[in-house]
mmCIF file of C-alpha atoms in Angstrom:
data_model
loop_
_atom_site.group_PDB
_atom_site.id
_atom_site.type_symbol
_atom_site.label_atom_id
_atom_site.label_comp_id
_atom_site.label_asym_id
_atom_site.label_seq_id
_atom_site.Cartn_x
_atom_site.Cartn_y
_atom_site.Cartn_z
ATOM 1 C CA ASP R 1 95.417 92.804 103.985
ATOM 2 C CA ILE R 2 92.371 90.748 103.043
ATOM 3 C CA GLN R 3 89.764 90.746 105.776
ATOM 4 C CA MET R 4 87.737 87.583 106.272
ATOM 5 C CA THR R 5 84.342 87.968 107.940
ATOM 6 C CA GLN R 6 82.357 84.970 109.124
ATOM 7 C CA SER R 7 78.709 84.818 110.073
ATOM 8 C CA PRO R 8 77.260 84.045 112.416
ATOM 9 C CA SER R 9 79.811 84.295 115.223
ATOM 10 C CA SER R 10 77.962 81.523 117.007
ATOM 11 C CA LEU R 11 74.961 79.346 116.409
ATOM 12 C CA SER R 12 72.890 76.887 118.341
ATOM 13 C CA ALA R 13 71.998 73.615 116.630
ATOM 14 C CA SER R 14 70.928 70.065 117.334
ATOM 15 C CA VAL R 15 72.164 66.695 116.184
ATOM 16 C CA GLY R 16 70.799 66.015 112.720
ATOM 17 C CA ASP R 17 70.458 69.689 111.778
ATOM 18 C CA ARG R 18 71.776 71.120 108.538
ATOM 19 C CA VAL R 19 74.223 73.891 109.411
ATOM 20 C CA THR R 20 75.650 76.553 107.106
ATOM 21 C CA ILE R 21 78.408 79.025 107.965
ATOM 22 C CA THR R 22 79.306 81.861 105.626
ATOM 23 C CA CYS R 23 82.585 83.636 105.030
ATOM 24 C CA ARG R 24 83.086 86.850 103.079
ATOM 25 C CA ALA R 25 86.419 88.181 101.818
ATOM 26 C CA SER R 26 87.103 91.903 101.551
ATOM 27 C CA GLN R 27 88.275 91.383 97.944
ATOM 28 C CA SER R 28 88.088 88.593 95.411
ATOM 29 C CA ILE R 29 90.194 85.582 96.341
ATOM 30 C CA SER R 30 89.061 83.256 93.518
ATOM 31 C CA ASN R 31 88.790 79.859 95.228
ATOM 32 C CA TYR R 32 91.770 80.272 97.579
ATOM 33 C CA LEU R 33 89.693 79.524 100.629
ATOM 34 C CA ASN R 34 90.134 76.872 103.309
ATOM 35 C CA TRP R 35 87.968 75.762 106.230
ATOM 36 C CA TYR R 36 89.176 74.420 109.594
ATOM 37 C CA GLN R 37 87.527 72.865 112.610
ATOM 38 C CA GLN R 38 88.911 73.436 116.085
ATOM 39 C CA LYS R 39 87.920 71.725 119.300
ATOM 40 C CA PRO R 40 88.878 73.092 122.751
ATOM 41 C CA GLY R 41 92.525 72.557 123.600
ATOM 42 C CA LYS R 42 93.317 71.154 120.172
ATOM 43 C CA ALA R 43 94.941 72.450 117.011
ATOM 44 C CA PRO R 44 92.742 73.375 114.067
ATOM 45 C CA LYS R 45 92.054 70.613 111.561
ATOM 46 C CA LEU R 46 91.792 71.203 107.809
ATOM 47 C CA LEU R 47 88.351 70.234 106.477
ATOM 48 C CA ILE R 48 88.005 71.873 103.068
ATOM 49 C CA TYR R 49 90.601 73.417 100.755
ATOM 50 C CA ALA R 50 90.288 75.338 97.506
ATOM 51 C CA ALA R 51 86.753 76.307 98.562
ATOM 52 C CA SER R 52 85.140 72.959 97.818
ATOM 53 C CA SER R 53 87.681 70.118 97.962
ATOM 54 C CA LEU R 54 87.276 67.720 100.853
ATOM 55 C CA GLN R 55 90.475 66.986 102.762
ATOM 56 C CA SER R 56 91.340 63.288 102.948
ATOM 57 C CA GLY R 57 89.660 61.551 105.863
ATOM 58 C CA VAL R 58 87.021 64.223 106.429
ATOM 59 C CA PRO R 59 83.428 62.932 106.463
ATOM 60 C CA SER R 60 81.350 63.674 103.385
ATOM 61 C CA ARG R 61 78.702 65.502 105.448
ATOM 62 C CA PHE R 62 81.067 68.490 105.238
ATOM 63 C CA SER R 63 80.980 70.498 102.026
ATOM 64 C CA GLY R 64 82.180 73.870 100.843
ATOM 65 C CA SER R 65 81.117 76.196 98.079
ATOM 66 C CA GLY R 66 81.695 79.656 96.686
ATOM 67 C CA SER R 67 84.206 81.710 94.769
ATOM 68 C CA GLY R 68 85.260 85.314 94.517
ATOM 69 C CA THR R 69 84.225 86.913 97.805
ATOM 70 C CA ASP R 70 81.420 84.731 99.174
ATOM 71 C CA PHE R 71 81.863 81.234 100.566
ATOM 72 C CA SER R 72 80.010 78.763 102.721
ATOM 73 C CA LEU R 73 80.644 75.643 104.754
ATOM 74 C CA THR R 74 77.736 73.244 105.165
ATOM 75 C CA ILE R 75 77.356 70.321 107.525
ATOM 76 C CA SER R 76 74.519 68.270 106.072
ATOM 77 C CA SER R 77 73.573 66.432 109.267
ATOM 78 C CA LEU R 78 75.264 67.636 112.432
ATOM 79 C CA GLN R 79 76.864 64.918 114.531
ATOM 80 C CA PRO R 80 77.832 65.115 118.231
ATOM 81 C CA GLU R 81 81.522 65.355 117.339
ATOM 82 C CA ASP R 82 80.881 68.393 115.101
ATOM 83 C CA PHE R 83 80.274 70.811 117.972
ATOM 84 C CA ALA R 84 83.348 72.991 117.604
ATOM 85 C CA THR R 85 84.592 76.309 116.271
ATOM 86 C CA TYR R 86 85.055 76.714 112.529
ATOM 87 C CA TYR R 87 87.418 79.104 110.768
ATOM 88 C CA CYS R 88 87.767 80.158 107.161
ATOM 89 C CA GLN R 89 91.183 81.215 105.856
ATOM 90 C CA GLN R 90 92.373 82.743 102.607
ATOM 91 C CA ASN R 91 95.604 81.744 100.883
ATOM 92 C CA TYR R 92 95.233 84.125 97.958
ATOM 93 C CA ASN R 93 98.018 86.348 99.217
ATOM 94 C CA ILE R 94 100.268 87.280 102.108
ATOM 95 C CA PRO R 95 99.460 87.747 104.937
ATOM 96 C CA ARG R 96 97.332 84.646 105.219
ATOM 97 C CA THR R 97 94.249 85.692 107.143
ATOM 98 C CA PHE R 98 91.543 83.848 109.064
ATOM 99 C CA GLY R 99 87.963 84.678 109.842
ATOM 100 C CA GLN R 100 87.079 85.363 113.477
ATOM 101 C CA GLY R 101 85.494 81.938 113.907
ATOM 102 C CA THR R 102 82.006 80.481 114.248
ATOM 103 C CA LYS R 103 81.195 78.464 117.334
ATOM 104 C CA VAL R 104 78.656 75.714 116.768
ATOM 105 C CA GLU R 105 77.051 74.777 120.071
ATOM 106 C CA THR R 106 74.091 72.872 121.324
ATOM 107 C CA GLU D 1 102.193 59.329 110.115
ATOM 108 C CA VAL D 2 102.902 63.039 109.955
ATOM 109 C CA GLN D 3 104.052 64.417 113.309
ATOM 110 C CA LEU D 4 104.944 67.950 114.279
ATOM 111 C CA VAL D 5 106.174 68.532 117.828
ATOM 112 C CA GLU D 6 106.803 72.060 119.098
ATOM 113 C CA SER D 7 109.032 72.944 122.035
ATOM 114 C CA GLY D 8 110.677 75.953 123.626
ATOM 115 C CA GLY D 9 107.698 77.840 124.984
ATOM 116 C CA GLY D 10 107.421 79.349 128.420
ATOM 117 C CA LEU D 11 107.183 82.534 130.454
ATOM 118 C CA VAL D 12 109.307 85.486 129.355
ATOM 119 C CA GLN D 13 109.414 89.127 130.394
ATOM 120 C CA PRO D 14 108.448 91.904 127.988
ATOM 121 C CA GLY D 15 111.415 92.725 125.781
ATOM 122 C CA GLY D 16 112.835 89.250 126.186
ATOM 123 C CA SER D 17 113.576 86.529 123.662
ATOM 124 C CA LEU D 18 112.530 82.952 123.084
ATOM 125 C CA ARG D 19 113.291 80.351 120.423
ATOM 126 C CA LEU D 20 110.644 77.878 119.407
ATOM 127 C CA SER D 21 111.473 74.606 117.674
ATOM 128 C CA CYS D 22 109.341 72.186 115.708
ATOM 129 C CA ALA D 23 110.501 68.628 115.042
ATOM 130 C CA ALA D 24 108.940 67.094 111.947
ATOM 131 C CA SER D 25 108.611 63.422 111.061
ATOM 132 C CA GLY D 26 106.594 61.118 108.845
ATOM 133 C CA PHE D 27 107.076 63.096 105.635
ATOM 134 C CA THR D 28 109.841 64.529 103.458
ATOM 135 C CA PHE D 29 110.326 67.784 105.339
ATOM 136 C CA SER D 30 112.562 69.394 102.728
ATOM 137 C CA THR D 31 109.806 69.341 100.090
ATOM 138 C CA TYR D 32 107.207 71.388 101.991
ATOM 139 C CA TRP D 33 106.638 75.007 102.839
ATOM 140 C CA MET D 34 106.157 75.358 106.574
ATOM 141 C CA SER D 35 104.342 77.924 108.709
ATOM 142 C CA TRP D 36 103.910 79.228 112.227
ATOM 143 C CA VAL D 37 100.388 80.091 113.336
ATOM 144 C CA ARG D 38 99.373 81.426 116.745
ATOM 145 C CA GLN D 39 96.283 81.770 118.876
ATOM 146 C CA ALA D 40 96.013 84.161 121.799
ATOM 147 C CA PRO D 41 94.057 82.817 124.802
ATOM 148 C CA GLY D 42 90.360 82.759 123.986
ATOM 149 C CA LYS D 43 90.941 84.420 120.614
ATOM 150 C CA GLY D 44 91.000 83.458 116.955
ATOM 151 C CA VAL D 45 93.785 82.068 114.844
ATOM 152 C CA GLU D 46 96.529 84.252 113.344
ATOM 153 C CA TRP D 47 99.122 83.311 110.733
ATOM 154 C CA VAL D 48 102.601 84.462 111.803
ATOM 155 C CA ALA D 49 105.118 83.428 109.142
ATOM 156 C CA ASN D 50 106.016 80.895 106.499
ATOM 157 C CA ILE D 51 109.170 79.629 104.824
ATOM 158 C CA LYS D 52 109.868 78.028 101.484
ATOM 159 C CA GLU D 53 111.167 74.475 101.151
ATOM 160 C CA ASP D 54 114.807 75.530 100.866
ATOM 161 C CA GLY D 55 114.549 78.517 103.204
ATOM 162 C CA SER D 56 115.133 81.021 100.406
ATOM 163 C CA GLU D 57 111.834 82.864 100.918
ATOM 164 C CA LYS D 58 110.226 83.902 104.176
ATOM 165 C CA TYR D 59 107.148 85.991 104.846
ATOM 166 C CA TYR D 60 105.830 87.508 108.072
ATOM 167 C CA VAL D 61 102.720 89.197 109.385
ATOM 168 C CA ASP D 62 103.404 92.913 109.859
ATOM 169 C CA SER D 63 103.088 92.769 113.651
ATOM 170 C CA VAL D 64 106.187 90.555 113.994
ATOM 171 C CA LYS D 65 108.377 91.878 111.178
ATOM 172 C CA GLY D 66 111.799 92.872 112.458
ATOM 173 C CA ARG D 67 111.261 90.991 115.729
ATOM 174 C CA PHE D 68 110.677 87.358 114.704
ATOM 175 C CA THR D 69 112.866 85.255 112.430
ATOM 176 C CA MET D 70 111.788 81.950 110.971
ATOM 177 C CA SER D 71 114.351 79.379 109.848
ATOM 178 C CA ARG D 72 114.670 75.698 109.085
ATOM 179 C CA ASP D 73 117.284 72.947 109.072
ATOM 180 C CA ASN D 74 116.304 70.349 106.498
ATOM 181 C CA ALA D 75 119.104 68.018 107.612
ATOM 182 C CA LYS D 76 117.514 67.909 111.070
ATOM 183 C CA ASN D 77 113.889 68.038 109.893
ATOM 184 C CA SER D 78 113.419 71.024 112.125
ATOM 185 C CA LEU D 79 111.714 74.387 112.017
ATOM 186 C CA TYR D 80 112.494 77.363 114.237
ATOM 187 C CA LEU D 81 111.021 80.682 115.286
ATOM 188 C CA GLN D 82 113.363 83.144 116.971
ATOM 189 C CA MET D 83 111.263 85.694 118.819
ATOM 190 C CA ASN D 84 112.906 88.890 120.075
ATOM 191 C CA SER D 85 111.560 92.054 121.697
ATOM 192 C CA LEU D 86 108.541 90.133 122.893
ATOM 193 C CA ARG D 87 105.398 92.017 123.862
ATOM 194 C CA ALA D 88 102.391 91.122 125.965
ATOM 195 C CA GLU D 89 100.336 90.824 122.777
ATOM 196 C CA ASP D 90 102.611 87.991 121.587
ATOM 197 C CA THR D 91 101.176 85.792 124.334
ATOM 198 C CA ALA D 92 99.632 82.835 122.537
ATOM 199 C CA VAL D 93 99.807 79.165 121.724
ATOM 200 C CA TYR D 94 102.177 78.830 118.781
ATOM 201 C CA TYR D 95 101.615 76.041 116.274
ATOM 202 C CA CYS D 96 103.872 74.855 113.514
ATOM 203 C CA ALA D 97 101.975 73.687 110.478
ATOM 204 C CA ARG D 98 102.821 71.932 107.246
ATOM 205 C CA GLY D 99 102.108 74.070 104.225
ATOM 206 C CA GLY D 100 102.536 77.658 103.179
ATOM 207 C CA GLY D 101 98.953 78.393 102.178
ATOM 208 C CA LYS D 102 96.720 75.604 103.380
ATOM 209 C CA PHE D 103 97.730 74.067 106.681
ATOM 210 C CA GLU D 104 97.278 70.334 106.313
ATOM 211 C CA HIS D 105 98.919 69.184 109.516
ATOM 212 C CA TRP D 106 99.473 70.982 112.808
ATOM 213 C CA GLY D 107 101.522 70.353 115.899
ATOM 214 C CA GLN D 108 99.971 70.278 119.360
ATOM 215 C CA GLY D 109 101.126 73.827 120.029
ATOM 216 C CA VAL D 110 103.359 75.444 122.630
ATOM 217 C CA LEU D 111 102.353 78.251 124.993
ATOM 218 C CA VAL D 112 104.343 81.474 125.069
ATOM 219 C CA THR D 113 103.474 83.868 127.879
ATOM 220 C CA VAL D 114 104.932 87.364 127.892
ATOM 221 C CA SER D 115 104.470 88.929 131.301
ATOM 222 C CA SER D 116 106.415 90.634 134.059
#
Protein backbone atom coordinates (compact mmCIF):
# COMPACT_ATOMS: atom_id res chain seq x y z
CA ASP A 1 0.00 0.00 0.00
CA ILE A 2 1.12 3.56 -0.66
CA GLN A 3 1.62 5.51 2.54
CA MET A 4 0.76 9.20 2.50
CA THR A 5 2.48 11.38 5.10
CA GLN A 6 1.39 14.95 5.73
CA SER A 7 3.26 17.66 7.58
CA PRO A 8 2.69 19.33 9.83
CA SER A 9 -0.05 17.47 11.70
CA SER A 10 -1.34 20.81 12.91
CA LEU A 11 -0.48 24.44 12.50
CA SER A 12 -1.50 27.72 14.00
CA ALA A 13 -2.19 30.60 11.62
CA SER A 14 -4.00 33.91 11.37
CA VAL A 15 -6.38 35.38 8.85
CA GLY A 16 -4.39 36.68 5.91
CA ASP A 17 -1.48 34.28 6.39
CA ARG A 18 -0.03 32.20 3.59
CA VAL A 19 -0.29 28.55 4.60
CA THR A 20 1.44 25.56 3.02
CA ILE A 21 0.79 21.90 3.83
CA THR A 22 2.99 19.16 2.42
CA CYS A 23 2.22 15.57 1.54
CA ARG A 24 4.74 12.86 0.73
CA ALA A 25 3.95 9.52 -0.91
CA SER A 26 5.92 6.38 -0.10
CA GLN A 27 6.42 5.78 -3.85
CA SER A 28 5.93 7.79 -7.00
CA ILE A 29 2.29 8.49 -7.78
CA SER A 30 2.83 10.82 -10.77
CA ASN A 31 0.15 13.49 -10.30
CA TYR A 32 -2.57 11.20 -8.91
CA LEU A 33 -3.02 13.32 -5.83
CA ASN A 34 -6.12 15.00 -4.44
CA TRP A 35 -6.68 17.43 -1.57
CA TYR A 36 -9.78 17.67 0.65
CA GLN A 37 -11.00 20.06 3.31
CA GLN A 38 -13.07 18.82 6.22
CA LYS A 39 -14.90 20.87 8.82
CA PRO A 40 -16.19 19.36 12.10
CA GLY A 41 -19.27 17.22 11.63
CA LYS A 42 -19.15 17.51 7.86
CA ALA A 43 -18.01 15.32 4.99
CA PRO A 44 -14.72 16.09 3.29
CA LYS A 45 -14.87 18.43 0.31
CA LEU A 46 -12.69 18.04 -2.78
CA LEU A 47 -10.46 21.10 -3.31
CA ILE A 48 -7.73 20.04 -5.72
CA TYR A 49 -7.44 17.02 -8.02
CA ALA A 50 -4.62 15.74 -10.20
CA ALA A 51 -2.19 17.58 -7.92
CA SER A 52 -2.88 21.06 -9.25
CA SER A 53 -6.36 21.30 -10.80
CA LEU A 54 -8.85 23.41 -8.89
CA GLN A 55 -12.22 21.76 -8.35
CA SER A 56 -15.16 23.79 -9.67
CA GLY A 57 -16.42 26.32 -7.15
CA VAL A 58 -13.30 26.30 -4.99
CA PRO A 59 -11.77 29.74 -4.36
CA SER A 60 -8.61 30.55 -6.28
CA ARG A 61 -6.66 31.20 -3.06
CA PHE A 62 -6.26 27.40 -2.92
CA SER A 63 -3.55 25.91 -5.10
CA GLY A 64 -1.72 22.62 -5.38
CA SER A 65 1.63 21.60 -6.77
CA GLY A 66 4.00 18.68 -7.03
CA SER A 67 4.48 15.38 -8.78
CA GLY A 68 6.14 12.07 -8.10
CA THR A 69 6.36 11.80 -4.31
CA ASP A 70 6.23 15.37 -3.01
CA PHE A 71 3.17 17.60 -3.06
CA SER A 72 1.90 20.75 -1.43
CA LEU A 73 -1.34 22.60 -0.83
CA THR A 74 -1.11 26.37 -0.43
CA ILE A 75 -3.71 28.81 0.81
CA SER A 76 -2.50 32.20 -0.37
CA SER A 77 -4.42 34.30 2.15
CA LEU A 78 -6.17 32.38 4.91
CA GLN A 79 -9.82 33.28 5.43
CA PRO A 80 -11.95 32.61 8.53
CA GLU A 81 -13.81 29.81 6.76
CA ASP A 82 -10.53 28.01 5.95
CA PHE A 83 -9.90 26.84 9.51
CA ALA A 84 -10.39 23.11 9.03
CA THR A 85 -8.56 19.83 8.59
CA TYR A 86 -6.97 19.06 5.24
CA TYR A 87 -6.25 15.63 3.78
CA CYS A 88 -4.24 14.49 0.80
CA GLN A 89 -5.24 11.28 -1.00
CA GLN A 90 -3.64 9.23 -3.74
CA ASN A 91 -5.60 7.60 -6.55
CA TYR A 92 -2.60 6.05 -8.27
CA ASN A 93 -3.59 2.56 -7.19
CA ILE A 94 -5.75 0.44 -4.93
CA PRO A 95 -6.18 0.79 -2.00
CA ARG A 96 -6.84 4.50 -2.18
CA THR A 97 -5.03 6.00 0.78
CA PHE A 98 -5.25 9.29 2.66
CA GLY A 99 -2.75 11.25 4.67
CA GLN A 100 -3.35 11.53 8.41
CA GLY A 101 -4.63 15.10 8.10
CA THR A 102 -3.41 18.60 8.92
CA LYS A 103 -5.49 20.73 11.24
CA VAL A 104 -5.29 24.44 10.54
CA GLU A 105 -6.27 26.37 13.65
CA THR A 106 -6.08 29.85 14.99
CA GLU B 1 -27.82 19.26 -7.68
CA VAL B 2 -25.92 16.12 -6.78
CA GLN B 3 -27.29 14.47 -3.64
CA LEU B 4 -26.11 11.38 -1.84
CA VAL B 5 -28.11 10.24 1.19
CA GLU B 6 -26.89 7.35 3.33
CA SER B 7 -29.09 5.28 5.62
CA GLY B 8 -29.00 2.05 7.59
CA GLY B 9 -26.49 2.86 10.29
CA GLY B 10 -26.88 2.12 13.96
CA LEU B 11 -25.65 0.11 16.93
CA VAL B 12 -24.72 -3.53 16.32
CA GLN B 13 -23.00 -6.14 18.45
CA PRO B 14 -19.59 -7.54 17.50
CA GLY B 15 -20.05 -10.30 14.94
CA GLY B 16 -23.30 -8.81 13.73
CA SER B 17 -24.36 -7.50 10.34
CA LEU B 18 -25.63 -4.25 8.92
CA ARG B 19 -26.57 -3.04 5.44
CA LEU B 20 -25.93 0.53 4.46
CA SER B 21 -27.73 2.20 1.57
CA CYS B 22 -26.98 5.34 -0.40
CA ALA B 23 -29.64 7.02 -2.52
CA ALA B 24 -28.21 9.08 -5.37
CA SER B 25 -29.88 11.88 -7.30
CA GLY B 26 -29.02 14.85 -9.48
CA PHE B 27 -26.70 12.97 -11.84
CA THR B 28 -26.66 9.92 -14.10
CA PHE B 29 -25.78 7.35 -11.46
CA SER B 30 -25.10 4.52 -13.90
CA THR B 31 -22.17 6.39 -15.50
CA TYR B 32 -20.05 6.84 -12.36
CA TRP B 33 -17.81 4.71 -10.22
CA MET B 34 -18.93 4.95 -6.61
CA SER B 35 -17.10 4.49 -3.32
CA TRP B 36 -17.55 4.01 0.40
CA VAL B 37 -15.21 5.92 2.70
CA ARG B 38 -15.23 5.82 6.50
CA GLN B 39 -13.94 7.84 9.41
CA ALA B 40 -13.57 6.45 12.91
CA PRO B 41 -14.45 8.90 15.72
CA GLY B 42 -11.72 11.51 16.03
CA LYS B 43 -9.59 9.78 13.39
CA GLY B 44 -8.61 10.27 9.77
CA VAL B 45 -10.36 9.22 6.61
CA GLU B 46 -10.13 5.68 5.21
CA TRP B 47 -11.25 4.41 1.81
CA VAL B 48 -13.28 1.20 2.15
CA ALA B 49 -14.38 0.05 -1.30
CA ASN B 50 -15.38 1.11 -4.78
CA ILE B 51 -17.48 -0.27 -7.62
CA LYS B 52 -17.45 0.24 -11.35
CA GLU B 53 -20.35 1.83 -13.21
CA ASP B 54 -21.94 -1.49 -14.16
CA GLY B 55 -20.95 -3.33 -10.99
CA SER B 56 -18.55 -5.64 -12.82
CA GLU B 57 -15.49 -4.60 -10.80
CA LYS B 58 -15.23 -4.08 -7.07
CA TYR B 59 -12.23 -3.37 -4.88
CA TYR B 60 -11.85 -3.39 -1.10
CA VAL B 61 -9.36 -2.35 1.54
CA ASP B 62 -7.71 -5.45 3.02
CA SER B 63 -9.26 -4.97 6.46
CA VAL B 64 -12.80 -5.56 5.14
CA LYS B 65 -12.17 -8.16 2.42
CA GLY B 66 -14.35 -11.22 2.92
CA ARG B 67 -16.60 -9.37 5.38
CA PHE B 68 -18.02 -6.42 3.41
CA THR B 69 -19.74 -6.56 0.04
CA MET B 70 -20.45 -3.51 -2.07
CA SER B 71 -23.21 -3.53 -4.68
CA ARG B 72 -25.36 -1.17 -6.69
CA ASP B 73 -28.76 -1.06 -8.37
CA ASN B 74 -28.60 1.37 -11.27
CA ALA B 75 -32.35 1.10 -11.86
CA LYS B 76 -32.91 2.44 -8.34
CA ASN B 77 -29.95 4.85 -8.31
CA SER B 78 -28.78 3.15 -5.17
CA LEU B 79 -25.54 1.95 -3.65
CA TYR B 80 -25.18 -0.62 -0.88
CA LEU B 81 -22.63 -1.89 1.59
CA GLN B 82 -23.37 -5.22 3.26
CA MET B 83 -21.24 -5.48 6.38
CA ASN B 84 -20.88 -8.85 8.11
CA SER B 85 -18.76 -10.09 11.01
CA LEU B 86 -18.51 -6.55 12.30
CA ARG B 87 -15.72 -5.64 14.71
CA ALA B 88 -15.24 -2.81 17.16
CA GLU B 89 -12.69 -1.28 14.79
CA ASP B 90 -15.40 -0.92 12.11
CA THR B 91 -17.04 1.77 14.25
CA ALA B 92 -17.07 4.88 12.09
CA VAL B 93 -19.10 7.33 10.08
CA TYR B 94 -19.55 5.78 6.65
CA TYR B 95 -19.81 8.05 3.62
CA CYS B 96 -20.80 7.20 0.10
CA ALA B 97 -18.96 9.23 -2.47
CA ARG B 98 -19.17 9.75 -6.20
CA GLY B 99 -16.06 8.61 -7.99
CA GLY B 100 -13.65 5.72 -7.85
CA GLY B 101 -10.43 7.68 -7.47
CA LYS B 102 -11.23 11.28 -6.69
CA PHE B 103 -14.29 11.79 -4.53
CA GLU B 104 -16.14 14.75 -5.99
CA HIS B 105 -19.33 14.54 -3.97
CA TRP B 106 -20.02 13.01 -0.57
CA GLY B 107 -23.11 12.14 1.40
CA GLN B 108 -23.67 13.43 4.93
CA GLY B 109 -22.51 10.12 6.39
CA VAL B 110 -24.11 7.51 8.62
CA LEU B 111 -22.76 6.32 11.97
CA VAL B 112 -22.09 2.64 12.55
CA THR B 113 -21.28 1.66 16.13
CA VAL B 114 -20.07 -1.84 16.89
CA SER B 115 -20.30 -2.49 20.61
CA SER B 116 -21.72 -4.96 23.10
